[in-house]
Amino acid sequence: MSPLKGSNSTRYKLDPARIGFMGFSAGGTLALAVGLACDKDARPDFLAAIYPYIGNIKQDTVREDAPPIFICVATDDDLALAPQCAALYSSWTNAKRPAEFHGYARGGHGFGMVNSHFPVNNWIERFYDWLQQLHKV
C-alpha cells in the first residue's frame, strides 16, 4: 500500500485501493494531469474527468499503467469540449487502458449535479455503475 494513499485510509474507513480523483471543467483537467503525471505510489486508482478542458495535455502519453478513466461531457457545451473528450477516450482505449465515455446531446457546460431535465442528469448513476463494474473485475 502506498504511504500516500494509506496514510488516512484506516482513519476514514476507506479502501486504499479505491481512491480516485474526480474533477469538473478545470478540475477535470487537473484530475487528468495528475493521472498522467503521478508516480505509481501516488497515482489515483481511477479518474473521473467531467467536461474537462484537454488543452495542452499530451494525450499520446497515456501510460501503460494509467488509471481507468470515466469521461462525461455534453455536446452542446459552449466550450466545444466534446471532440477533445472523445479523442481522450480514444487515446485511453488505444493504450489498452479501461475507459468509459458518455457524451450527452444537451447539458451545456457546468451541468454538474443540477437538474436540467435532460438525460445528462443521469450521468452520476452511470458513474456509479461504472465504479461498481470497475471493482468487480
PDB file of C-alpha atoms in Angstrom:
ATOM      1  CA  MET A   1       0.000   0.000   0.000  1.00  0.00           C
ATOM      2  CA  SER A   2       1.280   3.437  -0.879  1.00  0.00           C
ATOM      3  CA  PRO A   3       2.144   5.544   2.153  1.00  0.00           C
ATOM      4  CA  LEU A   4       0.458   8.483   0.447  1.00  0.00           C
ATOM      5  CA  LYS A   5      -2.811   6.672  -0.187  1.00  0.00           C
ATOM      6  CA  GLY A   6      -2.793   4.640   3.001  1.00  0.00           C
ATOM      7  CA  SER A   7      -1.936   7.347   5.497  1.00  0.00           C
ATOM      8  CA  ASN A   8      -5.543   8.188   6.386  1.00  0.00           C
ATOM      9  CA  SER A   9      -7.470   5.335   4.803  1.00  0.00           C
ATOM     10  CA  THR A  10      -7.967   3.457   8.062  1.00  0.00           C
ATOM     11  CA  ARG A  11      -8.915   6.607   9.919  1.00  0.00           C
ATOM     12  CA  TYR A  12     -11.649   7.424   7.382  1.00  0.00           C
ATOM     13  CA  LYS A  13     -12.571   3.769   6.753  1.00  0.00           C
ATOM     14  CA  LEU A  14     -11.578   3.913   3.098  1.00  0.00           C
ATOM     15  CA  ASP A  15     -10.270   1.131   0.923  1.00  0.00           C
ATOM     16  CA  PRO A  16      -6.810   2.403  -0.130  1.00  0.00           C
ATOM     17  CA  ALA A  17      -7.230   0.562  -3.451  1.00  0.00           C
ATOM     18  CA  ARG A  18     -10.334   2.608  -4.304  1.00  0.00           C
ATOM     19  CA  ILE A  19      -9.173   6.187  -4.061  1.00  0.00           C
ATOM     20  CA  GLY A  20      -9.810   8.203  -7.172  1.00  0.00           C
ATOM     21  CA  PHE A  21      -9.745  11.739  -8.440  1.00  0.00           C
ATOM     22  CA  MET A  22     -12.802  13.489  -9.878  1.00  0.00           C
ATOM     23  CA  GLY A  23     -12.825  16.953 -11.339  1.00  0.00           C
ATOM     24  CA  PHE A  24     -15.213  19.175 -13.241  1.00  0.00           C
ATOM     25  CA  SER A  25     -14.113  21.559 -16.017  1.00  0.00           C
ATOM     26  CA  ALA A  26     -10.686  22.907 -14.974  1.00  0.00           C
ATOM     27  CA  GLY A  27     -10.784  20.392 -12.118  1.00  0.00           C
ATOM     28  CA  GLY A  28     -11.248  17.660 -14.724  1.00  0.00           C
ATOM     29  CA  THR A  29      -8.136  18.962 -16.436  1.00  0.00           C
ATOM     30  CA  LEU A  30      -6.277  18.762 -13.137  1.00  0.00           C
ATOM     31  CA  ALA A  31      -7.535  15.217 -12.483  1.00  0.00           C
ATOM     32  CA  LEU A  32      -6.342  14.189 -15.923  1.00  0.00           C
ATOM     33  CA  ALA A  33      -2.931  15.809 -15.461  1.00  0.00           C
ATOM     34  CA  VAL A  34      -2.488  14.070 -12.104  1.00  0.00           C
ATOM     35  CA  GLY A  35      -3.457  10.717 -13.575  1.00  0.00           C
ATOM     36  CA  LEU A  36      -0.939  11.095 -16.370  1.00  0.00           C
ATOM     37  CA  ALA A  37       1.932  12.503 -14.334  1.00  0.00           C
ATOM     38  CA  CYS A  38       1.927  10.902 -10.873  1.00  0.00           C
ATOM     39  CA  ASP A  39       4.322   8.161  -9.995  1.00  0.00           C
ATOM     40  CA  LYS A  40       2.830   4.764  -9.286  1.00  0.00           C
ATOM     41  CA  ASP A  41       2.667   5.201  -5.500  1.00  0.00           C
ATOM     42  CA  ALA A  42       0.648   8.410  -5.689  1.00  0.00           C
ATOM     43  CA  ARG A  43      -1.463   7.681  -8.763  1.00  0.00           C
ATOM     44  CA  PRO A  44      -5.223   7.536  -8.146  1.00  0.00           C
ATOM     45  CA  ASP A  45      -6.980   4.212  -8.728  1.00  0.00           C
ATOM     46  CA  PHE A  46      -9.429   5.839 -11.137  1.00  0.00           C
ATOM     47  CA  LEU A  47     -10.113   9.198 -12.736  1.00  0.00           C
ATOM     48  CA  ALA A  48     -13.384  10.952 -13.458  1.00  0.00           C
ATOM     49  CA  ALA A  49     -12.940  13.835 -15.879  1.00  0.00           C
ATOM     50  CA  ILE A  50     -16.264  15.637 -16.172  1.00  0.00           C
ATOM     51  CA  TYR A  51     -16.315  18.116 -19.090  1.00  0.00           C
ATOM     52  CA  PRO A  52     -12.531  18.638 -18.842  1.00  0.00           C
ATOM     53  CA  TYR A  53     -10.565  21.033 -20.984  1.00  0.00           C
ATOM     54  CA  ILE A  54      -7.802  18.973 -22.550  1.00  0.00           C
ATOM     55  CA  GLY A  55      -5.747  21.877 -23.872  1.00  0.00           C
ATOM     56  CA  ASN A  56      -2.015  21.221 -23.942  1.00  0.00           C
ATOM     57  CA  ILE A  57      -2.182  17.867 -22.185  1.00  0.00           C
ATOM     58  CA  LYS A  58      -0.443  15.336 -24.402  1.00  0.00           C
ATOM     59  CA  GLN A  59      -2.969  12.585 -24.897  1.00  0.00           C
ATOM     60  CA  ASP A  60      -0.463  10.383 -26.660  1.00  0.00           C
ATOM     61  CA  THR A  61       1.336   9.889 -23.359  1.00  0.00           C
ATOM     62  CA  VAL A  62      -1.213   7.571 -21.780  1.00  0.00           C
ATOM     63  CA  ARG A  63       0.959   5.256 -19.743  1.00  0.00           C
ATOM     64  CA  GLU A  64       0.566   1.502 -19.722  1.00  0.00           C
ATOM     65  CA  ASP A  65      -0.368   1.775 -16.044  1.00  0.00           C
ATOM     66  CA  ALA A  66      -2.698   4.775 -16.406  1.00  0.00           C
ATOM     67  CA  PRO A  67      -5.719   4.520 -14.125  1.00  0.00           C
ATOM     68  CA  PRO A  68      -9.146   3.698 -15.539  1.00  0.00           C
ATOM     69  CA  ILE A  69     -10.987   6.832 -16.633  1.00  0.00           C
ATOM     70  CA  PHE A  70     -14.617   7.931 -16.764  1.00  0.00           C
ATOM     71  CA  ILE A  71     -15.268  10.857 -19.122  1.00  0.00           C
ATOM     72  CA  CYS A  72     -18.521  12.782 -19.370  1.00  0.00           C
ATOM     73  CA  VAL A  73     -19.424  15.809 -21.499  1.00  0.00           C
ATOM     74  CA  ALA A  74     -22.378  17.485 -23.204  1.00  0.00           C
ATOM     75  CA  THR A  75     -22.018  18.003 -26.937  1.00  0.00           C
ATOM     76  CA  ASP A  76     -23.706  21.405 -26.686  1.00  0.00           C
ATOM     77  CA  ASP A  77     -21.025  22.648 -24.260  1.00  0.00           C
ATOM     78  CA  ASP A  78     -20.240  26.272 -25.154  1.00  0.00           C
ATOM     79  CA  LEU A  79     -16.524  25.468 -24.901  1.00  0.00           C
ATOM     80  CA  ALA A  80     -16.834  22.733 -27.559  1.00  0.00           C
ATOM     81  CA  LEU A  81     -15.177  20.134 -25.333  1.00  0.00           C
ATOM     82  CA  ALA A  82     -16.893  17.037 -26.742  1.00  0.00           C
ATOM     83  CA  PRO A  83     -14.402  16.386 -29.584  1.00  0.00           C
ATOM     84  CA  GLN A  84     -11.476  16.689 -27.159  1.00  0.00           C
ATOM     85  CA  CYS A  85     -13.178  14.328 -24.728  1.00  0.00           C
ATOM     86  CA  ALA A  86     -13.872  11.807 -27.489  1.00  0.00           C
ATOM     87  CA  ALA A  87     -10.196  11.990 -28.504  1.00  0.00           C
ATOM     88  CA  LEU A  88      -9.190  11.489 -24.873  1.00  0.00           C
ATOM     89  CA  TYR A  89     -11.347   8.377 -24.724  1.00  0.00           C
ATOM     90  CA  SER A  90      -9.726   7.096 -27.913  1.00  0.00           C
ATOM     91  CA  SER A  91      -6.238   7.724 -26.577  1.00  0.00           C
ATOM     92  CA  TRP A  92      -7.060   5.761 -23.416  1.00  0.00           C
ATOM     93  CA  THR A  93      -8.531   2.824 -25.324  1.00  0.00           C
ATOM     94  CA  ASN A  94      -5.693   2.886 -27.879  1.00  0.00           C
ATOM     95  CA  ALA A  95      -3.321   2.481 -24.936  1.00  0.00           C
ATOM     96  CA  LYS A  96      -5.454  -0.513 -23.896  1.00  0.00           C
ATOM     97  CA  ARG A  97      -6.489   1.167 -20.646  1.00  0.00           C
ATOM     98  CA  PRO A  98     -10.017   0.958 -19.204  1.00  0.00           C
ATOM     99  CA  ALA A  99     -12.175   3.909 -20.214  1.00  0.00           C
ATOM    100  CA  GLU A 100     -15.816   4.890 -20.293  1.00  0.00           C
ATOM    101  CA  PHE A 101     -17.198   7.818 -22.269  1.00  0.00           C
ATOM    102  CA  HIS A 102     -20.601   9.478 -22.015  1.00  0.00           C
ATOM    103  CA  GLY A 103     -21.423  12.251 -24.439  1.00  0.00           C
ATOM    104  CA  TYR A 104     -24.862  13.754 -23.952  1.00  0.00           C
ATOM    105  CA  ALA A 105     -26.617  15.849 -26.599  1.00  0.00           C
ATOM    106  CA  ARG A 106     -27.753  18.537 -24.153  1.00  0.00           C
ATOM    107  CA  GLY A 107     -26.471  19.822 -20.853  1.00  0.00           C
ATOM    108  CA  GLY A 108     -24.130  22.675 -21.705  1.00  0.00           C
ATOM    109  CA  HIS A 109     -21.046  23.451 -19.689  1.00  0.00           C
ATOM    110  CA  GLY A 110     -21.287  23.107 -15.947  1.00  0.00           C
ATOM    111  CA  PHE A 111     -24.199  20.656 -15.745  1.00  0.00           C
ATOM    112  CA  GLY A 112     -22.676  19.104 -12.605  1.00  0.00           C
ATOM    113  CA  MET A 113     -25.432  17.875 -10.341  1.00  0.00           C
ATOM    114  CA  VAL A 114     -28.041  20.432 -11.448  1.00  0.00           C
ATOM    115  CA  ASN A 115     -31.385  19.040 -12.601  1.00  0.00           C
ATOM    116  CA  SER A 116     -31.705  20.275 -16.171  1.00  0.00           C
ATOM    117  CA  HIS A 117     -34.475  17.825 -17.162  1.00  0.00           C
ATOM    118  CA  PHE A 118     -32.173  16.297 -19.805  1.00  0.00           C
ATOM    119  CA  PRO A 119     -30.689  12.786 -19.900  1.00  0.00           C
ATOM    120  CA  VAL A 120     -27.369  14.246 -18.723  1.00  0.00           C
ATOM    121  CA  ASN A 121     -28.971  14.357 -15.266  1.00  0.00           C
ATOM    122  CA  ASN A 122     -28.286  10.625 -15.006  1.00  0.00           C
ATOM    123  CA  TRP A 123     -24.531  10.845 -15.505  1.00  0.00           C
ATOM    124  CA  ILE A 124     -23.854  10.285 -11.799  1.00  0.00           C
ATOM    125  CA  GLU A 125     -25.762   6.986 -11.927  1.00  0.00           C
ATOM    126  CA  ARG A 126     -23.660   5.933 -14.936  1.00  0.00           C
ATOM    127  CA  PHE A 127     -20.541   6.848 -12.955  1.00  0.00           C
ATOM    128  CA  TYR A 128     -21.750   4.760 -10.022  1.00  0.00           C
ATOM    129  CA  ASP A 129     -22.482   1.819 -12.365  1.00  0.00           C
ATOM    130  CA  TRP A 130     -19.004   2.153 -13.841  1.00  0.00           C
ATOM    131  CA  LEU A 131     -17.369   2.184 -10.402  1.00  0.00           C
ATOM    132  CA  GLN A 132     -19.301  -0.929  -9.401  1.00  0.00           C
ATOM    133  CA  GLN A 133     -18.145  -2.798 -12.513  1.00  0.00           C
ATOM    134  CA  LEU A 134     -14.605  -1.470 -12.230  1.00  0.00           C
ATOM    135  CA  HIS A 135     -14.118  -3.074  -8.860  1.00  0.00           C
ATOM    136  CA  LYS A 136     -15.691  -6.407  -9.849  1.00  0.00           C
ATOM    137  CA  VAL A 137     -13.015  -7.081 -12.455  1.00  0.00           C
TER     138      VAL A 137
END
